[in-house]
CSV table of C-alpha atoms in Angstrom, one decimal:
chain,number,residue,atom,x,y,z
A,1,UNK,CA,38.3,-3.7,14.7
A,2,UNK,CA,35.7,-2.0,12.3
A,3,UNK,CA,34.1,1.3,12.6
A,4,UNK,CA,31.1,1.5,15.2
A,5,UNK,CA,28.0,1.6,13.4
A,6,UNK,CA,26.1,5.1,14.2
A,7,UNK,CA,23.2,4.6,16.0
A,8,UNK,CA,19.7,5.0,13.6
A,9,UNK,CA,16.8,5.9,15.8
A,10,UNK,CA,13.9,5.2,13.2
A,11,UNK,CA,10.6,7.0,14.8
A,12,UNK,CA,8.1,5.0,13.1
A,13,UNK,CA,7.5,1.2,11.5
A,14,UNK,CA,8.4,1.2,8.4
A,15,UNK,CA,8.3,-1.8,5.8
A,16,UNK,CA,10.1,-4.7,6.9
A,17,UNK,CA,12.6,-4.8,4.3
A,18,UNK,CA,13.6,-1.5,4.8
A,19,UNK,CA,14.0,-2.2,8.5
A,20,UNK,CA,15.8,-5.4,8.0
A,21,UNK,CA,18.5,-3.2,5.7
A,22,UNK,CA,18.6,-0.7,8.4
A,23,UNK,CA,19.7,-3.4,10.9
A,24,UNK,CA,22.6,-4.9,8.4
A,25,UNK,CA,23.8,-1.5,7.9
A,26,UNK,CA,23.8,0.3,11.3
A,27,UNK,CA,22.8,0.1,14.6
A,28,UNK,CA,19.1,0.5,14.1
A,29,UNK,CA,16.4,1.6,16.9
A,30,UNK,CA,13.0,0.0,15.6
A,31,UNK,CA,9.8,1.4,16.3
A,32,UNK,CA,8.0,-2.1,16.1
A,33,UNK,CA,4.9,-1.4,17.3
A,34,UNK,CA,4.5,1.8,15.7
A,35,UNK,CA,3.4,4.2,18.9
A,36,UNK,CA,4.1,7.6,17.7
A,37,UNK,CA,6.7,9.3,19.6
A,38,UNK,CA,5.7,12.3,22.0
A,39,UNK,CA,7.8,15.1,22.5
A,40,UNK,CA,9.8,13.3,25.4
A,41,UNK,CA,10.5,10.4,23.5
A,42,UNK,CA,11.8,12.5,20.1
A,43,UNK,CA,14.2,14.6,22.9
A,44,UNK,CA,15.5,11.2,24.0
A,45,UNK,CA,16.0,10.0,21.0
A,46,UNK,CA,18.0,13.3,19.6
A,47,UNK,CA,20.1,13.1,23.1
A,48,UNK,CA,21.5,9.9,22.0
A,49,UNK,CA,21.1,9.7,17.7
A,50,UNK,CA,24.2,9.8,15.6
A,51,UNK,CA,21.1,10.0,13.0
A,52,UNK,CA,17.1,10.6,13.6
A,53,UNK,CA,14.7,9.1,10.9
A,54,UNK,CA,11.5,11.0,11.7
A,55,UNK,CA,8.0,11.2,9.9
A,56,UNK,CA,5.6,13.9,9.1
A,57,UNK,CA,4.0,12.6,12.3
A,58,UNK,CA,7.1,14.0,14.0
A,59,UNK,CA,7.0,17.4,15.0
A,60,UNK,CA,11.1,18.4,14.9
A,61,UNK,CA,10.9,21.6,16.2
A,62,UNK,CA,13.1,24.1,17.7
A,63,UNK,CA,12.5,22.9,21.4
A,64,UNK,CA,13.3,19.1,20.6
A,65,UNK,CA,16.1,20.5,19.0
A,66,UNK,CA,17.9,22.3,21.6
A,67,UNK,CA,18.4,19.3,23.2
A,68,UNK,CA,20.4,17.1,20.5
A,69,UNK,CA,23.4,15.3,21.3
A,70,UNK,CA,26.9,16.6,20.0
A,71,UNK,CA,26.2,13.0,18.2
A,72,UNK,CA,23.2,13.5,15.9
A,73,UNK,CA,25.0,15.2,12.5
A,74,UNK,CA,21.7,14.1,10.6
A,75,UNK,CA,17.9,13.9,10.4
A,76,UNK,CA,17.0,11.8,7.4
A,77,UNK,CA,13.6,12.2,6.9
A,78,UNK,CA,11.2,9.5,5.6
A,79,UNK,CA,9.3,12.1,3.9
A,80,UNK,CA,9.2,14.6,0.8
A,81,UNK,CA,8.0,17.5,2.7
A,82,UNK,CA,9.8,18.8,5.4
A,83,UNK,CA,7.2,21.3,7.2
A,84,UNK,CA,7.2,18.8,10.3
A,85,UNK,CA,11.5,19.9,10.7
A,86,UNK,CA,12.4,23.1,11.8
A,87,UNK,CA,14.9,23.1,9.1
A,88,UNK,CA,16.8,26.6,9.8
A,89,UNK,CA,17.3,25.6,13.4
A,90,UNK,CA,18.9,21.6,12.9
A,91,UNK,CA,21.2,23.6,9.9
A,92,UNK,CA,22.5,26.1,12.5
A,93,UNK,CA,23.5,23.5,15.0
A,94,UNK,CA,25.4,21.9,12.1
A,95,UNK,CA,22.9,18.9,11.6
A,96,UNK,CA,22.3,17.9,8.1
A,97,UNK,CA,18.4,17.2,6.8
A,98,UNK,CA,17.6,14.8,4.4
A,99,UNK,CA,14.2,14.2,2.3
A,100,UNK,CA,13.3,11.3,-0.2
A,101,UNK,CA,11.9,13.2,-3.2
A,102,UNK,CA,10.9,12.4,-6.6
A,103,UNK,CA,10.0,8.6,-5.2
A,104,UNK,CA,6.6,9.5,-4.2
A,105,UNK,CA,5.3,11.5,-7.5
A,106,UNK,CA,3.6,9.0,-9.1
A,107,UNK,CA,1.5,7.5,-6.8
A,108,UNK,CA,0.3,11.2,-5.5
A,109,UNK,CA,-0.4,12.0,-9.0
A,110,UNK,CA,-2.5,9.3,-9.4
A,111,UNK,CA,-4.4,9.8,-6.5
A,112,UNK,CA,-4.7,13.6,-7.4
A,113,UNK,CA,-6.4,12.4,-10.6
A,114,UNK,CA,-8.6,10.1,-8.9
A,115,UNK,CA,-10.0,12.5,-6.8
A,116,UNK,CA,-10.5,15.2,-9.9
A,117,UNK,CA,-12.7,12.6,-11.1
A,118,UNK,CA,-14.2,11.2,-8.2
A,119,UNK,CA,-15.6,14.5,-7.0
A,120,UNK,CA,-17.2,15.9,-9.7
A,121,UNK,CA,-18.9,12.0,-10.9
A,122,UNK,CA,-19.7,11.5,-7.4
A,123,UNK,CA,-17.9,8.1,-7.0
A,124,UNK,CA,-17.6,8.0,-3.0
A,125,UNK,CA,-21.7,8.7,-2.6
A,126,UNK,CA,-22.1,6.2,-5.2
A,127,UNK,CA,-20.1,3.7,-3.9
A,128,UNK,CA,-21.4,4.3,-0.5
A,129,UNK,CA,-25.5,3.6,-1.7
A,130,UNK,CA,-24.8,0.4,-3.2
A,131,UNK,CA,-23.7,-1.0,0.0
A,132,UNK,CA,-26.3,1.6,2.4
A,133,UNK,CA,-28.3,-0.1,4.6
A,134,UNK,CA,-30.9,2.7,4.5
A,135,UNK,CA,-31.2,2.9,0.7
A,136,UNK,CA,-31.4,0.6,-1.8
A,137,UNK,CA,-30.7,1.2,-5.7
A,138,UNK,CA,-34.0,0.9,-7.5
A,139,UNK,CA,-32.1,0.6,-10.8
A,140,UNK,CA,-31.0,3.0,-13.7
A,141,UNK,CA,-32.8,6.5,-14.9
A,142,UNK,CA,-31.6,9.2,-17.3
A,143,UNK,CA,-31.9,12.1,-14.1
A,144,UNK,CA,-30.6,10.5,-11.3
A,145,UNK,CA,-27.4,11.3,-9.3
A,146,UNK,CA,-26.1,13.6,-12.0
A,147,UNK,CA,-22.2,14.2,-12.0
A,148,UNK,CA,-20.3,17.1,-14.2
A,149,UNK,CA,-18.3,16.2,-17.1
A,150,UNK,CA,-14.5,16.2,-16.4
A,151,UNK,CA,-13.1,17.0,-20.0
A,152,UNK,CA,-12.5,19.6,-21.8
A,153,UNK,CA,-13.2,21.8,-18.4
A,154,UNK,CA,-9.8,24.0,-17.0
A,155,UNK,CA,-8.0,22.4,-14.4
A,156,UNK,CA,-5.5,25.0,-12.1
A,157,UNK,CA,-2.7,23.6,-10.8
A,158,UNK,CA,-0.7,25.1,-7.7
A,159,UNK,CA,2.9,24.2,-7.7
A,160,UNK,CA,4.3,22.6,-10.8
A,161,UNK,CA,6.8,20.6,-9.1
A,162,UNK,CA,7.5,17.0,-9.8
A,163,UNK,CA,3.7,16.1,-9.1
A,164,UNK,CA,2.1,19.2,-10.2
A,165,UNK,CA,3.2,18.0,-13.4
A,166,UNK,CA,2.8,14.4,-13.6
A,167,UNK,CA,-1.1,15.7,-12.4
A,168,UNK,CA,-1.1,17.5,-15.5
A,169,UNK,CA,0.6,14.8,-17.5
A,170,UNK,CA,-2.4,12.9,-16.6
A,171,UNK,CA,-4.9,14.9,-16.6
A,172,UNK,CA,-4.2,16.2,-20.2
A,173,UNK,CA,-4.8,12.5,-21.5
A,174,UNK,CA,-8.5,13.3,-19.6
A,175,UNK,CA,-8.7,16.4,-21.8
A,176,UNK,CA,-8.6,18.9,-19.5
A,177,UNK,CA,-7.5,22.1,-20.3
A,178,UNK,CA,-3.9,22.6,-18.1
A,179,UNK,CA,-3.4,26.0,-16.1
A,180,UNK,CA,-1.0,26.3,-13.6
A,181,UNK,CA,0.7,29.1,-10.9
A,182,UNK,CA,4.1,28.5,-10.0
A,183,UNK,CA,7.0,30.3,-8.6
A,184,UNK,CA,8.7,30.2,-12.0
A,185,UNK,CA,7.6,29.8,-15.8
A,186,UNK,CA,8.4,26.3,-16.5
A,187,UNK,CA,10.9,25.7,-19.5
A,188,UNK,CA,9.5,26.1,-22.5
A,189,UNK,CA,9.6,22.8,-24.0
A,190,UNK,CA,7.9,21.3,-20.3
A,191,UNK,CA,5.1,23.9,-20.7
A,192,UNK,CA,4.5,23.2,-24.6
A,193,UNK,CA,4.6,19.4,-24.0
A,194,UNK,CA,1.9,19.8,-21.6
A,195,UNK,CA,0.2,22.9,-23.8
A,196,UNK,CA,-0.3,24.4,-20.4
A,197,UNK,CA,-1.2,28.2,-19.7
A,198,UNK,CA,1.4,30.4,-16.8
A,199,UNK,CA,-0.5,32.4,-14.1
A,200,UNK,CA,1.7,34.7,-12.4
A,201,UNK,CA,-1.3,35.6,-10.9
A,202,UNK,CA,-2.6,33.0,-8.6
A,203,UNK,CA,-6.0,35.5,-8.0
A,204,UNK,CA,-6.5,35.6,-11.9
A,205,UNK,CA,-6.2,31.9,-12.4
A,206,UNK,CA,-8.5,31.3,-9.3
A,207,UNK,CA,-11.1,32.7,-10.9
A,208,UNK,CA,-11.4,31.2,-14.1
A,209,UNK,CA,-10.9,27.4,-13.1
A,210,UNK,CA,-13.5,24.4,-13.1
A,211,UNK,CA,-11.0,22.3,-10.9
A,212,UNK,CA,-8.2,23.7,-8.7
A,213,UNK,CA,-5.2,21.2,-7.7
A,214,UNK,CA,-2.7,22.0,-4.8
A,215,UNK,CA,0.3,20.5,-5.5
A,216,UNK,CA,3.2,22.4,-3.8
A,217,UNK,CA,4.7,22.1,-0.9
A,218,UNK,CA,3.9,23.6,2.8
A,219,UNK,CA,6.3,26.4,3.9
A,220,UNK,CA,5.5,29.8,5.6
A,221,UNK,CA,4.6,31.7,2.3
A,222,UNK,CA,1.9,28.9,1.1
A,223,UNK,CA,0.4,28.6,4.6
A,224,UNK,CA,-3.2,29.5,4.2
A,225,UNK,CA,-2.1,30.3,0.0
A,226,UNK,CA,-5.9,29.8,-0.2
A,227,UNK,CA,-7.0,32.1,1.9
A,228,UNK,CA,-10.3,33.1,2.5
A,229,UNK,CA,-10.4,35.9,0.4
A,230,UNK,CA,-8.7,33.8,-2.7
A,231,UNK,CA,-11.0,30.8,-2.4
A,232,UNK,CA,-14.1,33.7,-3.0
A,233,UNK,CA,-12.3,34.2,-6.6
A,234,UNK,CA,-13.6,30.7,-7.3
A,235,UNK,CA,-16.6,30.1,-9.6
A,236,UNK,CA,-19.8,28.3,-8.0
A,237,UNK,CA,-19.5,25.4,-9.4
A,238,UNK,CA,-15.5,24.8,-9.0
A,239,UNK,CA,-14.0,22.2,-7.1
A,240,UNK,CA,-11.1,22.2,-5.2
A,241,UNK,CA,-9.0,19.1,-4.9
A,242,UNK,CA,-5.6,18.8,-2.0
A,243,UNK,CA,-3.1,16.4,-2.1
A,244,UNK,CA,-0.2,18.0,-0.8
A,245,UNK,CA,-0.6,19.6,2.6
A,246,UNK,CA,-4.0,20.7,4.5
A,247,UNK,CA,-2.3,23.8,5.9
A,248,UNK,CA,-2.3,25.3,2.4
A,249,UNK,CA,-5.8,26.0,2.4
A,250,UNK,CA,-7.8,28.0,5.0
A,251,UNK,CA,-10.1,24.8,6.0
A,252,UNK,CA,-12.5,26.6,8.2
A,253,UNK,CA,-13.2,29.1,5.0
A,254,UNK,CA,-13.5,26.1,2.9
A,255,UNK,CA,-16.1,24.2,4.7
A,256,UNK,CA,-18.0,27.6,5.5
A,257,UNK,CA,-18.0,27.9,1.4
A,258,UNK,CA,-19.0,24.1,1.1
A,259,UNK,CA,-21.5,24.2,3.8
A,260,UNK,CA,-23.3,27.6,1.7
A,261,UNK,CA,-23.1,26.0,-1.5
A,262,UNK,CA,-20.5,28.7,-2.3
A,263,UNK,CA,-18.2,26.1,-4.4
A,264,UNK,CA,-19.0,22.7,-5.6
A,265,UNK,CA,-16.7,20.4,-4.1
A,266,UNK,CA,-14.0,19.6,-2.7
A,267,UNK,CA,-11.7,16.1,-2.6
A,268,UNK,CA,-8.9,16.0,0.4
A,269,UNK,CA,-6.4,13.8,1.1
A,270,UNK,CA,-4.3,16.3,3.4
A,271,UNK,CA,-6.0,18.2,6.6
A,272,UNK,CA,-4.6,21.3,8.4
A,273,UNK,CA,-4.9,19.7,12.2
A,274,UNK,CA,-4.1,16.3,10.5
A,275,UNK,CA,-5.1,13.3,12.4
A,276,UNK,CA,-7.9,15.6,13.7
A,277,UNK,CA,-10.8,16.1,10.7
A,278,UNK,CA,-13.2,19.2,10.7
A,279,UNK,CA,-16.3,17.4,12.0
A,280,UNK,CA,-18.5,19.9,9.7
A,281,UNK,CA,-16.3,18.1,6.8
A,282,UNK,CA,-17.4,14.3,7.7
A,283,UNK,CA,-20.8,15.6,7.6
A,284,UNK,CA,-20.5,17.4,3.9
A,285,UNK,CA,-19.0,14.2,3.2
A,286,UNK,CA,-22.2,12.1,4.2
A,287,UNK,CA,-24.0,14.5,2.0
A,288,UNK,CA,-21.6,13.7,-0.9
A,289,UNK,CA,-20.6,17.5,-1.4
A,290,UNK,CA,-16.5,16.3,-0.2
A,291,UNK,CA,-14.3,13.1,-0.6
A,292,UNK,CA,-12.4,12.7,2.6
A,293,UNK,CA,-9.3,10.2,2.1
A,294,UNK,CA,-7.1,9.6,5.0
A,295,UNK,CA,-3.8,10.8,3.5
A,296,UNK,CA,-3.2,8.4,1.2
A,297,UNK,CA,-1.5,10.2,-1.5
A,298,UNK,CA,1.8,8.0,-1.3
A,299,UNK,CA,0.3,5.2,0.3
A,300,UNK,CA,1.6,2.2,-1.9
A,301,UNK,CA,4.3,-0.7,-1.0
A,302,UNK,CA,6.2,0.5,-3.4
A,303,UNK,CA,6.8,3.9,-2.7
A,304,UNK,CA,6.8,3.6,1.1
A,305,UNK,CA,10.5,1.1,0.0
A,306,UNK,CA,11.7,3.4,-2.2
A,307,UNK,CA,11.4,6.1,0.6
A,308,UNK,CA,12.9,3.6,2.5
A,309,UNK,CA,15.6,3.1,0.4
A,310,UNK,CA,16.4,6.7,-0.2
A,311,UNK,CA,16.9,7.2,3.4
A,312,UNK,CA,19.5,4.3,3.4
A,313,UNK,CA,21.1,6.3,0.9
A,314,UNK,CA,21.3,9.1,2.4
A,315,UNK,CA,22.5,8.2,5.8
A,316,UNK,CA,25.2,5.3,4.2
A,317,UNK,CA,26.5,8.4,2.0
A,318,UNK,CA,26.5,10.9,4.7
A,319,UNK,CA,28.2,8.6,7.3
A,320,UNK,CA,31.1,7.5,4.3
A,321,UNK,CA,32.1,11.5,4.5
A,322,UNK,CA,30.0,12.6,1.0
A,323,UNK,CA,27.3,14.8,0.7
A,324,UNK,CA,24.3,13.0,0.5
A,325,UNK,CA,21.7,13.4,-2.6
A,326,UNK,CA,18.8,14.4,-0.7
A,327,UNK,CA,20.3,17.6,1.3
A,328,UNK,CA,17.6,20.3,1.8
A,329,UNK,CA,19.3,23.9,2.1
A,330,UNK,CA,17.6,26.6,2.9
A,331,UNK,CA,17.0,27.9,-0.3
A,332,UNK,CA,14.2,24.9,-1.4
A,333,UNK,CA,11.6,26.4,1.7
């Protein structure tokens, strides 16, 4: 008689392939109609779990952790972040956590790029006359609805990572001018390739930017990274674009800086009380002053199957008694 299967307690729908693979492989708990679990249902589900695939909708905290199973041995998240895990506390109780990076760069750089230009050409509030009800385009002229011109302006970057630089890859070929803060200098060859400039200082760089990118990930020393005080470094006429995670900025300061005309813009993909949305935000929107996008960064078939099949990975090479590629240790946060 074969080995049992481990039981797979998958929080959310995923793509159908995925899930089918899932099913072949182990003994798989579906999540068909895609309810989001509430904090009862994740402690149920880490009483019983030999392995718990969770989502950034998934708050893994301490408290749903103190009731795990002698069973579960891993959380394999379907996810590149892992601020939704508290990470410290599963790796003291001796269960391993899993991410899928690298798989999601590419599509979340190209949505970072699309909102550096959609911003400053005002895409969205174009887009959004031609089919207004209330307004109807009378045709072409030289003044009218007057964008900024995205190249040769200085683009910041925050967090050179995987997608901080395939942002600048791209945005290079736009001719902007590639800054960037990171924890470390970036190998030489990387940083001549992309002819971008080091910041050690984050305030220095601030100031001197047309268009500032976050890009790095959300742990306890980026919370708030843009605080109030950093985003008043920024010139007037700066935007600020947000791909990554909405608690990296201070959103209340942000919108109080929109609302006075303090900075120009502002295109977000990520929000700091995520589903919830800054009501003052969805009226700058209106006015065209922000692009709201409902986190969509690494929204694409693709991507969501190679996440997928990084988690299969993962949990097949962690349950055959190997390490597993995607570990996160304590020293990544």
């Amino acid at each position: 008689m074969g080995r049992r299967k481990p039981l797979v307690v998958v929080t959310r729908k995923l793509p159908d392939t995925v899930e089918t693979r899932m099913r072949e492989l182990f003994d798989a708990r579906l999540n068909i109609d895609d309810t989001p679990m509430d904090q009862a249902a994740l402690i149920e589900a880490v009483k019983t779990a030999d392995v718990l695939v969770p989502t950034v909708t998934d708050r893994i905290d301490s408290a749903v952790l103190s009731h795990a199973g002698d069973n579960l041995r891993l959380i394999a998240s379907f996810s590149n972040g892992v601020d939704h895990i508290d990470v410290a506390s599963a790796l003291n109780r001796g269960i391993t956590v899993t991410n899928t990076p690298g798989v999601l760069t590419e599509d979340t750089a190209d949505m970072t790029m699309a909102l550096i230009l959609s911003v400053p050409r005002r895409l969205a509030e174009g887009a959004q006359l031609m089919t207004s009800e209330r307004e109807e385009w009378s045709g072409w002229s030289p003044t009218w609805m007057l964008g900024r011109r995205i190249w040769g302006k200085r683009l910041g970057i925050i967090g050179m990572g995987r997608i901080g630089q395939a942002v600048a890859r791209r945005a290079k070929a736009f001719g902007l001018q590639i800054h960037y803060h990171n924890r470390r200098h970036l190998p030489a060859a990387i940083e001549e390739s992309l002819e971008a400039t080091y910041w050690d200082s984050l305030d220095q760089m601030l100031a001197r930017m047309d268009i500032v990118s976050v890009n790095c990930p959300h742990t306890p020393a980026t919370y708030h990274l843009l605080s109030a005080r950093r985003l008043k470094l920024l010139k007037p006429d700066a935007y600020v674009v947000n791909t990554a995670r909405g608690e990296v900025i201070d959103e209340n300061a942000l919108t109080r800086m929109l609302e006075a005309g303090e900075i120009a813009g502002a295109g977000l993909d990520v929000f700091e009380h995520e589903p919830a949305v800054n009501p003052k935000l969805v009226r700058l929107a209106k006015q065209g002053k922000v692009v709201l996008l409902p986190h969509l960064g690494s929204a694409t078939l693709e991507g969501r199957v190679d996440m997928g099949e990084k988690v299969i990975v993962n949990i097949k090479t962690f349950m055959d008694g190997h390490r597993p590629p995607d570990r996160v240790l304590p020293s990544m946060l």
